[in-house]
C-alpha positions as a Markdown table, in Angstrom:
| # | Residue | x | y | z |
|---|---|---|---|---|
| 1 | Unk | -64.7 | 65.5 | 8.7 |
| 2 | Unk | -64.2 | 68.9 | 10.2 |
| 3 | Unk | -65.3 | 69.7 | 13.6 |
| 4 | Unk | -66.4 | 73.2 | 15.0 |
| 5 | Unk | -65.1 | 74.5 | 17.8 |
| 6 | Unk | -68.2 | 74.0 | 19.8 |
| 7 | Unk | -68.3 | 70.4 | 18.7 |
| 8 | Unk | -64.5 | 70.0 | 20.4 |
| 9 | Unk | -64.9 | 71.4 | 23.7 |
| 10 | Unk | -68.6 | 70.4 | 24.2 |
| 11 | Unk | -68.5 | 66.7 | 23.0 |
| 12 | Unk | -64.4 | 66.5 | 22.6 |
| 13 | Unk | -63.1 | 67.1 | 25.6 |
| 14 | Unk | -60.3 | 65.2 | 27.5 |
| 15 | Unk | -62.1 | 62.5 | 30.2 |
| 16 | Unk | -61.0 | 60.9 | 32.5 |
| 17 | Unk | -61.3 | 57.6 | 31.1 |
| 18 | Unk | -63.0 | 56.6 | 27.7 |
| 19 | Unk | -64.6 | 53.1 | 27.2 |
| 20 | Unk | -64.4 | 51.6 | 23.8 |
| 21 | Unk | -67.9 | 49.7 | 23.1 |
| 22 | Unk | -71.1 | 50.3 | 24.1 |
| 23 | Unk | -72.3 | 46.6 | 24.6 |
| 24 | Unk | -73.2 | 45.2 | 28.0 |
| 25 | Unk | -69.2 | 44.8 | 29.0 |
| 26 | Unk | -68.8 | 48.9 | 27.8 |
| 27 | Unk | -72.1 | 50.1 | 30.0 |
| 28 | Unk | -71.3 | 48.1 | 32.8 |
| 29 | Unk | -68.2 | 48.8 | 33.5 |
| 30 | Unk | -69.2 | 52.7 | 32.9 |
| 31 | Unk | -71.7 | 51.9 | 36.1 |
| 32 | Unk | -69.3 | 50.7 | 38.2 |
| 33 | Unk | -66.7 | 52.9 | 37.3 |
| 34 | Unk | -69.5 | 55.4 | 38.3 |
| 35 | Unk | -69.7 | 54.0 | 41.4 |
| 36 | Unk | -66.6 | 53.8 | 42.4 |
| 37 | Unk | -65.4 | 57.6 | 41.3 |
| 38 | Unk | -68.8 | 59.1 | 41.6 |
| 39 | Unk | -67.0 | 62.9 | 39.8 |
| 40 | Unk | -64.9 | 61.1 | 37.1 |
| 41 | Unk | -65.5 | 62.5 | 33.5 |
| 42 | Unk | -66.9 | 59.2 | 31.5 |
| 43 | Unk | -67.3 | 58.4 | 28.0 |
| 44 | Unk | -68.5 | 55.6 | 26.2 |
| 45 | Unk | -67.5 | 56.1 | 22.4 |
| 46 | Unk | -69.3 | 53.4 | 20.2 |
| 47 | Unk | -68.8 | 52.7 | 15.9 |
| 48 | Unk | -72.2 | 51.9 | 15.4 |
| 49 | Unk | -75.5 | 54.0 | 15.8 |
| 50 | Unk | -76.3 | 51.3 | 18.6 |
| 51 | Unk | -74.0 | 48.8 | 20.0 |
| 52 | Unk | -72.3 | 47.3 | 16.8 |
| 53 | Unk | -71.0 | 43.5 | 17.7 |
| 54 | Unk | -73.7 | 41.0 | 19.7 |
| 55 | Unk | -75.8 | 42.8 | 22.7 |
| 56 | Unk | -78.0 | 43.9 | 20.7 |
| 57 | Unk | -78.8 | 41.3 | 18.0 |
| 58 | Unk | -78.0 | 38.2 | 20.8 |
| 59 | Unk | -80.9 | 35.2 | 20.9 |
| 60 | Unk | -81.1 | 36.6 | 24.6 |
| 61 | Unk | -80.4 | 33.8 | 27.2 |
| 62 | Unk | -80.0 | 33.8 | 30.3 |
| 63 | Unk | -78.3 | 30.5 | 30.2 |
| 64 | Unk | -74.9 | 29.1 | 32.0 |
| 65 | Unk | -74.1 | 26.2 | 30.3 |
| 66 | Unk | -75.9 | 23.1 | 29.2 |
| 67 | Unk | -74.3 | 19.7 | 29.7 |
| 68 | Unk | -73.3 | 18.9 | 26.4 |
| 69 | Unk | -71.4 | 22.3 | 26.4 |
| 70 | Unk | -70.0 | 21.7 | 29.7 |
| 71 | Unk | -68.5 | 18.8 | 28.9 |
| 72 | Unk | -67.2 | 20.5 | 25.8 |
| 73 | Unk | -65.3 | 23.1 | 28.2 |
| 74 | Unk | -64.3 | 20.1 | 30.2 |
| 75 | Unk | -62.3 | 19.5 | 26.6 |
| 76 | Unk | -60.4 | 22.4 | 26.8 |
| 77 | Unk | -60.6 | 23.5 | 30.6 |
| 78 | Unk | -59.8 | 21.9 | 33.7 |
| 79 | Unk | -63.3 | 20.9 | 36.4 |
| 80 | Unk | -62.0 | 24.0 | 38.6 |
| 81 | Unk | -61.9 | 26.2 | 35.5 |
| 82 | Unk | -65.3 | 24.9 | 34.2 |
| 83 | Unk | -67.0 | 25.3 | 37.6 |
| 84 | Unk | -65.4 | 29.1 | 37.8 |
| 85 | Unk | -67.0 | 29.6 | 34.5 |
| 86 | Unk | -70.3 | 28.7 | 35.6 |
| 87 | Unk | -69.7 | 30.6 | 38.8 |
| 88 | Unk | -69.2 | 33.6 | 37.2 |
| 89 | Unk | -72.0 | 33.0 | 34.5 |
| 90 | Unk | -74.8 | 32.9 | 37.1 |
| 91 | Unk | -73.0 | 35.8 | 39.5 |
| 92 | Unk | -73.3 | 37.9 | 35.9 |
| 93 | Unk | -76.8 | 36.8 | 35.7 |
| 94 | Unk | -77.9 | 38.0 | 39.1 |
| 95 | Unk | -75.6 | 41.4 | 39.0 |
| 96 | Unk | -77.5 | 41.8 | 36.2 |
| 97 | Unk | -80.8 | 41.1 | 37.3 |
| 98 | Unk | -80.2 | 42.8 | 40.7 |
| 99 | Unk | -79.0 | 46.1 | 38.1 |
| 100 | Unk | -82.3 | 46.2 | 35.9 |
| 101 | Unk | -84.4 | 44.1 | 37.6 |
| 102 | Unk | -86.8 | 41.2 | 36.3 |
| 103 | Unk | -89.5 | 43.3 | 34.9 |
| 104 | Unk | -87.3 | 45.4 | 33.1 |
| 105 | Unk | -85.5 | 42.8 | 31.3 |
| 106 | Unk | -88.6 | 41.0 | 30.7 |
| 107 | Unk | -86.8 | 38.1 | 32.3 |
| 108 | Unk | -88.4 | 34.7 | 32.6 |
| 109 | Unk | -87.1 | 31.1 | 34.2 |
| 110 | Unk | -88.9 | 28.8 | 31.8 |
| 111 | Unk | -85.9 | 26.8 | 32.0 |
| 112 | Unk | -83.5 | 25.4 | 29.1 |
| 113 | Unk | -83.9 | 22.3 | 27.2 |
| 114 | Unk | -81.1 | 20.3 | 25.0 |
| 115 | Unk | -82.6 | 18.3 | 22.3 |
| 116 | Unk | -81.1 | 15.0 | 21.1 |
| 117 | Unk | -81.7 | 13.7 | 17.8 |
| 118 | Unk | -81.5 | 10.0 | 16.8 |
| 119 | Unk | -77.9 | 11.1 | 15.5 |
| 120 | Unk | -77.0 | 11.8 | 18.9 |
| 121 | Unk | -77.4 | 9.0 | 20.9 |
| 122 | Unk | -73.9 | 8.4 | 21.9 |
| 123 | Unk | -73.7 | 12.5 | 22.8 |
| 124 | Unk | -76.6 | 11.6 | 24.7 |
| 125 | Unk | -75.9 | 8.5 | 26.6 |
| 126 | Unk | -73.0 | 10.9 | 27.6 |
| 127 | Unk | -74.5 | 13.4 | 29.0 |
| 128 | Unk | -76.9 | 11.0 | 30.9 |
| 129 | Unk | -74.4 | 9.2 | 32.2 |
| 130 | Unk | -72.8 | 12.7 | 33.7 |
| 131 | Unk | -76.7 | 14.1 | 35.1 |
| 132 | Unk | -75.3 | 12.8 | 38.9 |
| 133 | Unk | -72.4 | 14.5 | 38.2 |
| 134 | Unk | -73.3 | 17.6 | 37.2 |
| 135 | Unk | -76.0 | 17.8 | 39.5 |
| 136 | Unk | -73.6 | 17.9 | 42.4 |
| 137 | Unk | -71.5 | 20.0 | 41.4 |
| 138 | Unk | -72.9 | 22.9 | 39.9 |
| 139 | Unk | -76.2 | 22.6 | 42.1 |
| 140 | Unk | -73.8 | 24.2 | 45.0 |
| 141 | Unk | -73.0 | 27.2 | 42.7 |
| 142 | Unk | -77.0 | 28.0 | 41.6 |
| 143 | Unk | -78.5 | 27.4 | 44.7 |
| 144 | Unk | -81.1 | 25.5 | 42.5 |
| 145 | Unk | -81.2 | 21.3 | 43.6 |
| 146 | Unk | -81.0 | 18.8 | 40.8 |
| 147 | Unk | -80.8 | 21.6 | 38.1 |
| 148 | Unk | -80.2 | 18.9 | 35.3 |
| 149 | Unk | -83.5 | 16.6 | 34.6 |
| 150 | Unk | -84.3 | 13.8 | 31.9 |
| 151 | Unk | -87.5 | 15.7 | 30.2 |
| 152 | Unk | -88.4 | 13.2 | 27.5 |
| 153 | Unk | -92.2 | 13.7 | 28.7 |
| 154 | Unk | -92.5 | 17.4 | 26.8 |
| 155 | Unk | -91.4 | 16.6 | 23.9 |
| 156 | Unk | -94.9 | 15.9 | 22.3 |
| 157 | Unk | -96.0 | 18.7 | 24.1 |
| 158 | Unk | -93.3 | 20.9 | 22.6 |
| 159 | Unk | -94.2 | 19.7 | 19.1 |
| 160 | Unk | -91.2 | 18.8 | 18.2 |
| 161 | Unk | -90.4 | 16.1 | 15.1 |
| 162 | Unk | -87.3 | 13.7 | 15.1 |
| 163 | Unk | -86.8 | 14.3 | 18.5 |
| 164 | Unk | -85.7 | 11.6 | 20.8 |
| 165 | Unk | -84.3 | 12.9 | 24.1 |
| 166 | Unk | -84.8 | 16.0 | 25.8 |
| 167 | Unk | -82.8 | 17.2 | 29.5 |
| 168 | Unk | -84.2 | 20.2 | 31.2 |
| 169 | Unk | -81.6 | 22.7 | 33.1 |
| 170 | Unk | -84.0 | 23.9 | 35.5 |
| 171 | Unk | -82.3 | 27.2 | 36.3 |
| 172 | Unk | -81.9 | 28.9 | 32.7 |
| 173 | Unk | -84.3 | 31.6 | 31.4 |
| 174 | Unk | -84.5 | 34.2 | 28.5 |
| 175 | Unk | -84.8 | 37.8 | 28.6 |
| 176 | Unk | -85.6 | 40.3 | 25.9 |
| 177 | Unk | -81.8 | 41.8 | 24.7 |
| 178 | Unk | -83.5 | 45.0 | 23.3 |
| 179 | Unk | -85.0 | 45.8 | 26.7 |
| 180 | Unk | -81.6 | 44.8 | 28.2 |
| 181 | Unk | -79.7 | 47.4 | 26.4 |
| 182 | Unk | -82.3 | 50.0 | 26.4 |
| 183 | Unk | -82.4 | 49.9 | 30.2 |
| 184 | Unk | -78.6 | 50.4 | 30.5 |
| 185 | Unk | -78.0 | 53.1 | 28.1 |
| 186 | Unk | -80.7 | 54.5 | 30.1 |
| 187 | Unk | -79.5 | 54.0 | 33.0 |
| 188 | Unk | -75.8 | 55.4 | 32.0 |
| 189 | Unk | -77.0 | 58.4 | 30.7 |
| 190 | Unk | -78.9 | 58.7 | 34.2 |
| 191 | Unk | -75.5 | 58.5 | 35.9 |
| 192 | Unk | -74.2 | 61.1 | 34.0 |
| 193 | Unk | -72.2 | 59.0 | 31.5 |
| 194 | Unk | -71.7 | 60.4 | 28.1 |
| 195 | Unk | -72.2 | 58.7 | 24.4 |
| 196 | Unk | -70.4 | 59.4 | 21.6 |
| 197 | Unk | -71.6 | 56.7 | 18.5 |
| 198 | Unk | -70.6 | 56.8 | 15.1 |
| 199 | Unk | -67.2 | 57.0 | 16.1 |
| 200 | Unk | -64.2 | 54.4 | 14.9 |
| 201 | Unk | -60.9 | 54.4 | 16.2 |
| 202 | Unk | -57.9 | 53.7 | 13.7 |
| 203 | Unk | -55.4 | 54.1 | 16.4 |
| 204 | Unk | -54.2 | 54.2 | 19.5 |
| 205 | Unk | -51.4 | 56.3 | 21.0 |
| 206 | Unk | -50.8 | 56.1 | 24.6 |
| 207 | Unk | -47.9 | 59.0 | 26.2 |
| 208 | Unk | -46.7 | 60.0 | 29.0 |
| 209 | Unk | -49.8 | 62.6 | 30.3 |
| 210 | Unk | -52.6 | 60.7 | 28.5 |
| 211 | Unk | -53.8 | 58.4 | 26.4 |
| 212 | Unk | -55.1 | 59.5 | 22.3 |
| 213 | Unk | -58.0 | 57.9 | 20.2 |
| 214 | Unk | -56.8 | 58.8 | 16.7 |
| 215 | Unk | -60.5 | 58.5 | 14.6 |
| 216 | Unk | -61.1 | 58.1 | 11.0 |
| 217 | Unk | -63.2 | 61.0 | 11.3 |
| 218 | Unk | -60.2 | 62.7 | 12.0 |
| 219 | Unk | -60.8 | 63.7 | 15.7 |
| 220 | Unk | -58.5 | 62.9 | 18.3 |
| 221 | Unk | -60.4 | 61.5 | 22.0 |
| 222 | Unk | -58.1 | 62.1 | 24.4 |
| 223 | Unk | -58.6 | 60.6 | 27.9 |
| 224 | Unk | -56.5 | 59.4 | 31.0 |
| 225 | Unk | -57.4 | 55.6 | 31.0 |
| 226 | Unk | -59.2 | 53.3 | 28.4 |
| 227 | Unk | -60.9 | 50.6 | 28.9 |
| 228 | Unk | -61.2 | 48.5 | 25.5 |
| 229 | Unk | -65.0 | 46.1 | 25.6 |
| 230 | Unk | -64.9 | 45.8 | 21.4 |
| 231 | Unk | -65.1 | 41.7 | 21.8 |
| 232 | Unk | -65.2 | 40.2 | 18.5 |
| 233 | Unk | -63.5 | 43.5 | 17.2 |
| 234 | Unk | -60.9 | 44.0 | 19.3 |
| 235 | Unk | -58.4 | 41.7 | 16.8 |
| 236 | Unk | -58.6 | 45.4 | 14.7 |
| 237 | Unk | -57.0 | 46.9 | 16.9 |
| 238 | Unk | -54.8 | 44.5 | 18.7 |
| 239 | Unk | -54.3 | 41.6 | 16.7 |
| 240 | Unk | -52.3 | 40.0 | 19.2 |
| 241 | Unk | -54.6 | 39.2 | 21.4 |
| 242 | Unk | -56.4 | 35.9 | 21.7 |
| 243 | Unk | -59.9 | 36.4 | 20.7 |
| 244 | Unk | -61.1 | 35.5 | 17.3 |
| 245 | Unk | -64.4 | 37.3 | 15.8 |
| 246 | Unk | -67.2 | 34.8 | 15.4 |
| 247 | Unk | -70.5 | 35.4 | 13.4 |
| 248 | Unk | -74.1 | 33.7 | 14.5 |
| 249 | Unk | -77.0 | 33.9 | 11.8 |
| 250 | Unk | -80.3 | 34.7 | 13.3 |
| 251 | Unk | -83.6 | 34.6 | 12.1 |
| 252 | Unk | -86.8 | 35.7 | 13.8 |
| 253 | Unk | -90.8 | 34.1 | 12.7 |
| 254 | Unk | -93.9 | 35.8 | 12.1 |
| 255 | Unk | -96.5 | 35.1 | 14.5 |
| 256 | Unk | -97.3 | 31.5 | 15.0 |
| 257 | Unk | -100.8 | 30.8 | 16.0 |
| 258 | Unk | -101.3 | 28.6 | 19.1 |
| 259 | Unk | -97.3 | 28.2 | 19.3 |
| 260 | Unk | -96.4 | 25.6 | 22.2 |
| 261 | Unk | -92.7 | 26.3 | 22.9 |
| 262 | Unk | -91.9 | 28.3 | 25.7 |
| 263 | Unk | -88.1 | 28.4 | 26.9 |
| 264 | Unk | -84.7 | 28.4 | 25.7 |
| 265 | Unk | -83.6 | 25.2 | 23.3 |
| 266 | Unk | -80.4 | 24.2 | 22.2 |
| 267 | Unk | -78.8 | 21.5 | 20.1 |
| 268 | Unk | -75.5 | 20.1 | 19.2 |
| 269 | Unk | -73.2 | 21.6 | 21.8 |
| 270 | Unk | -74.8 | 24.7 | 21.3 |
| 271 | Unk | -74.1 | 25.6 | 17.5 |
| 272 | Unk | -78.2 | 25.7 | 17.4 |
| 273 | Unk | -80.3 | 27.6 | 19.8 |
| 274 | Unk | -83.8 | 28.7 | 19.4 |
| 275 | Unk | -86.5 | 29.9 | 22.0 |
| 276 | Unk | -90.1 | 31.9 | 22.3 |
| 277 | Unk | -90.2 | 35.7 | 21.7 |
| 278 | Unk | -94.3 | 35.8 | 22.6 |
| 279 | Unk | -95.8 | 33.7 | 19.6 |
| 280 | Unk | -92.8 | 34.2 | 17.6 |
| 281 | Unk | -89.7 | 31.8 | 17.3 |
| 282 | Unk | -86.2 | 32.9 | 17.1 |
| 283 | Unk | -83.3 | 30.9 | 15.8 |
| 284 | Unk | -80.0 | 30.7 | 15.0 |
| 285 | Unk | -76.5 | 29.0 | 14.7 |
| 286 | Unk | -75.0 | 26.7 | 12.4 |
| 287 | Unk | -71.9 | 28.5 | 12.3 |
| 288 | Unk | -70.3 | 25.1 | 12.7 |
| 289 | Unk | -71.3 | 24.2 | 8.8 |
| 290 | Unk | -68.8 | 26.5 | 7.9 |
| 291 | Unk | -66.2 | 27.9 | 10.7 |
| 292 | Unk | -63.7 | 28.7 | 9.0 |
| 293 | Unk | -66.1 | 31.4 | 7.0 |
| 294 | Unk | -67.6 | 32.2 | 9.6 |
| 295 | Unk | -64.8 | 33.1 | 11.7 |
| 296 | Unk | -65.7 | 36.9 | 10.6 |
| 297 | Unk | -66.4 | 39.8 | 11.7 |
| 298 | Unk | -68.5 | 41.3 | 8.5 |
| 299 | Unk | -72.5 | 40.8 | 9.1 |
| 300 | Unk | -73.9 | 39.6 | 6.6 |
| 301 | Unk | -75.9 | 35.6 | 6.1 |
| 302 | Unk | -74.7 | 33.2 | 4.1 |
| 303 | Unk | -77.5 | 30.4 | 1.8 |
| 304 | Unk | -75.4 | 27.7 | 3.2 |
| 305 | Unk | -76.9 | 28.5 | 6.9 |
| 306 | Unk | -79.8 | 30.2 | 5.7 |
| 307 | Unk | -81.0 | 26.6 | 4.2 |
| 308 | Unk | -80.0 | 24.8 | 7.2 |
| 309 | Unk | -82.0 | 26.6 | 9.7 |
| 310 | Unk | -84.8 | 27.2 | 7.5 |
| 311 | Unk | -84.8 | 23.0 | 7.3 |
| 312 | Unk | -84.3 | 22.8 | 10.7 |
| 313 | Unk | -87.3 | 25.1 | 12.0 |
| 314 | Unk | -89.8 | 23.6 | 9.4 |
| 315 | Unk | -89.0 | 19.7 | 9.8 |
| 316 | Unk | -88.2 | 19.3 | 13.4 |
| 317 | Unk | -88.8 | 22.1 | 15.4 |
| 318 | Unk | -92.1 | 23.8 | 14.0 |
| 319 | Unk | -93.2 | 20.3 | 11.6 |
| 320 | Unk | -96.3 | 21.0 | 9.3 |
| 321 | Unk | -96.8 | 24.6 | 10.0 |
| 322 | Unk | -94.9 | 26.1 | 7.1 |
| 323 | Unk | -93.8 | 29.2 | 9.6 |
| 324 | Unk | -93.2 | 32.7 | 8.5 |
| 325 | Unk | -89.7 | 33.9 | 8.5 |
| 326 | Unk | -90.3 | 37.8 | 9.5 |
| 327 | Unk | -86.4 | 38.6 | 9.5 |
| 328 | Unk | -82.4 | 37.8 | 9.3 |
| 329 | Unk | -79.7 | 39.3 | 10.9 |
| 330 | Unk | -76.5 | 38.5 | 12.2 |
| 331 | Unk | -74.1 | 38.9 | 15.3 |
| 332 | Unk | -70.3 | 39.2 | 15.9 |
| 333 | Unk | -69.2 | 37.2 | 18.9 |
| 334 | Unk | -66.0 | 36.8 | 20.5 |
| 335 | Unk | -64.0 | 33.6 | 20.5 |
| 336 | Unk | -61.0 | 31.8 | 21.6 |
| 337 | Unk | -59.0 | 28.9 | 22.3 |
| 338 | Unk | -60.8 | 28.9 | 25.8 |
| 339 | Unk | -63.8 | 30.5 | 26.9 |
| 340 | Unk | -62.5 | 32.0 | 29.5 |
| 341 | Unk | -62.8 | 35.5 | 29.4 |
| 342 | Unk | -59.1 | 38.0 | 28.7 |
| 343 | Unk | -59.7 | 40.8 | 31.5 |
| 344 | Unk | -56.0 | 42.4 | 32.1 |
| 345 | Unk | -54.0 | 45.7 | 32.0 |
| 346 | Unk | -52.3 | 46.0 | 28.5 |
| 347 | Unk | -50.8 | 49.3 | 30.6 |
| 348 | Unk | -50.8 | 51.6 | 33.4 |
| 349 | Unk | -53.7 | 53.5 | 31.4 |
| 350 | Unk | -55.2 | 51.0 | 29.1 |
| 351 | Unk | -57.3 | 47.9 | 30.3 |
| 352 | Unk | -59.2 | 44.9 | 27.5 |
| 353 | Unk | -62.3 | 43.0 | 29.0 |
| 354 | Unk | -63.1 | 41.0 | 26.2 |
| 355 | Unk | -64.0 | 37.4 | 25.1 |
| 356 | Unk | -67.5 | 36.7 | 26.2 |
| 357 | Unk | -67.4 | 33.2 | 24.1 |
| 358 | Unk | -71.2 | 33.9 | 23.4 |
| 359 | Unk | -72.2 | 34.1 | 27.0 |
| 360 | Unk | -72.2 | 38.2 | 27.1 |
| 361 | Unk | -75.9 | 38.0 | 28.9 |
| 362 | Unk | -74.9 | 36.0 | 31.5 |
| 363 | Unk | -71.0 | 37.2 | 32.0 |
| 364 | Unk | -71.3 | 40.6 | 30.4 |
| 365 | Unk | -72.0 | 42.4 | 33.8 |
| 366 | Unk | -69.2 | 40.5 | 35.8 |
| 367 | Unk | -66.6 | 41.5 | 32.9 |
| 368 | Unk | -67.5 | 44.6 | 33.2 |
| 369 | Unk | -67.2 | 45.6 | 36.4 |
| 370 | Unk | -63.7 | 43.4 | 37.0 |
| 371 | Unk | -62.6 | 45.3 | 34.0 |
| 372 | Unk | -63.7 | 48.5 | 36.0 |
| 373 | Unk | -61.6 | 47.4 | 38.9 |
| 374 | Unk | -58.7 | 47.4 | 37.2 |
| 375 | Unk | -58.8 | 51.0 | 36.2 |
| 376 | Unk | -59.0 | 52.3 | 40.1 |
């Protein structure tokens, strides 16, 4: 691609610092960067025509962890580790509602409920048996008292078939993602932060005066710091970092009359999650059917997890009402070895916040602006 001369010094310039990803990690860390150097040249230079990896095709939860997966990142993470995890979930949650705000996000506390199935009973009788535990202490980090509940009484009213247990996190909520990232870009470009999409990087050259964005359209971005949010694409870039691209098969219903379910629902560790959008349901997950497949970072659905969630929604969460399924898509997460998310200086002008481990609502903000921090 050839560009004109006033397509180089209008939207080509040299900044002072280019972010790479326009997700919720990219924007907010535009914001506060914005905040903290109110006269700094910013651009946030994206692949995509909108944000390319999960932010925008997320399930949209405003969740911190259920027990099940807490336990799970007891497996792998230490109780100080786990507990700074969830501290740094819900701090993410309120930056972000305190950002937006509640109206603008469409944001709702309707809570979040693990199902058990009859398959589950020794996952379950686990988790009970850790409800005291939990309870104390994570309810110091929420501010929310006995967040963690037995709920066995709504599942009838829920609907839902093959169900036996249900525990109730009183302090999760849902959001709508679209609004989310609408409000930011928004909000960005009111801040005087610049967009530049439909731009991929092929390589990185960092000097001694700057660093260079070499482009496959052949363009060179030139800037005086970087700040890399690409998640589960960062691995394309620099492969030796620690964070693995993950994809999540989503589908949406049509309208379903006199639905019942309201909240945020998730199963088996949280490899299936579903909630309300109106009267509509959106699910998705299963990527645990095939991990090592799925471990990718091309969209796309596969008939092995297409079939599973379709027998899924019509046999135990929406039994006998043959739903609708309006739509499919897909998102690219970012994984690891821990969920813990890599925010560092890979030099004195380049700086990677990435590895949300599928919690980017809830941690996205916090990354964001720690990544930020490091480029003062």
């Amino acid at each position: 691609m050839n560009f004109s001369f006033w397509e180089k010094t209008t939207f080509l310039p040299k900044k002072d610092c280019i972010i790479l990803g326009s997700g919720i990690v990219g924007i907010n860390a535009a914001l506060s960067l914005r905040e903290q150097f109110p006269n700094r040249s910013i651009l946030i230079v994206e692949k995509g025509a909108l944000p390319s990896g999960a932010s925008t095709k997320n399930a949209g939860f405003a969740c911190f962890g259920s027990i099940s997966e807490l336990l799970d990142d007891l497996e792998t993470h230490s109780e100080i580790e786990m507990l700074d995890l969830v501290d740094q979930r819900w701090r993410g949650l309120q930056q972000l509602r305190e950002r937006l705000g509640d109206v603008r996000l469409d944001f709702h506390q309707w809570g979040g409920y693990e199902l058990f199935m009859e398959s589950d009973n020794n996952l379950y009788k686990n988790c009970v048996s850790k409800i005291d535990y939990f309870n104390k202490i994570i309810s110091p980090i929420i501010k929310i008292q006995n967040p963690y509940v037995i709920a066995d009484g709504e599942i009838d009213k829920f609907g839902f078939n093959k169900t036996e247990h249900l525990i109730l996190n009183k302090g999760e909520g849902q959001i709508d993602t679209g609004k989310m990232m609408a409000g930011l870009i928004a909000l960005a470009k009111e801040k005087g932060i610049e967009f530049l999409n439909g731009i991929e990087i092929k390589h990185i050259e960092e000097t001694s005066h700057s660093i260079k964005l070499h482009t496959i359209q052949n363009a060179i971005l030139e800037a005086e710091q970087l700040l890399i949010a690409t998640n589960g694409f960062t691995q394309k870039l620099f492969p030796n970092l620690s964070v693995q691209p993950a994809r999540n098969q989503v589908l949406v219903t049509s309208p379903v009359p006199n639905l019942k379910i309201k909240g945020t629902f998730h199963f088996d560790k949280g490899y299936y999650y579903f909630r309300n959008i109106n009267n509509r349901i959106l699910f998705g997950g299963g990527r645990n059917l095939d991990l090592q497949n799925e471990m990718t970072d091309n969209f796309g659905t596969t008939v092995l997890i297409q079939n599973k969630l379709k027998d899924i929604l019509e046999n135990i969460i929406l039994p006998g009402q043959k739903p609708v399924i309006d739509s499919w898509w897909s998102g690219i997460l970012g994984v690891g070895s821990q969920k813990k998310p890599i925010v560092q200086k890979l030099s004195e002008r380049q700086v990677v916040a990435v590895r949300l481990g599928g919690m980017g609502v809830a941690i996205g903000s916090l990354i964001g602006e720690q990544g930020a921090k490091l480029l003062s």
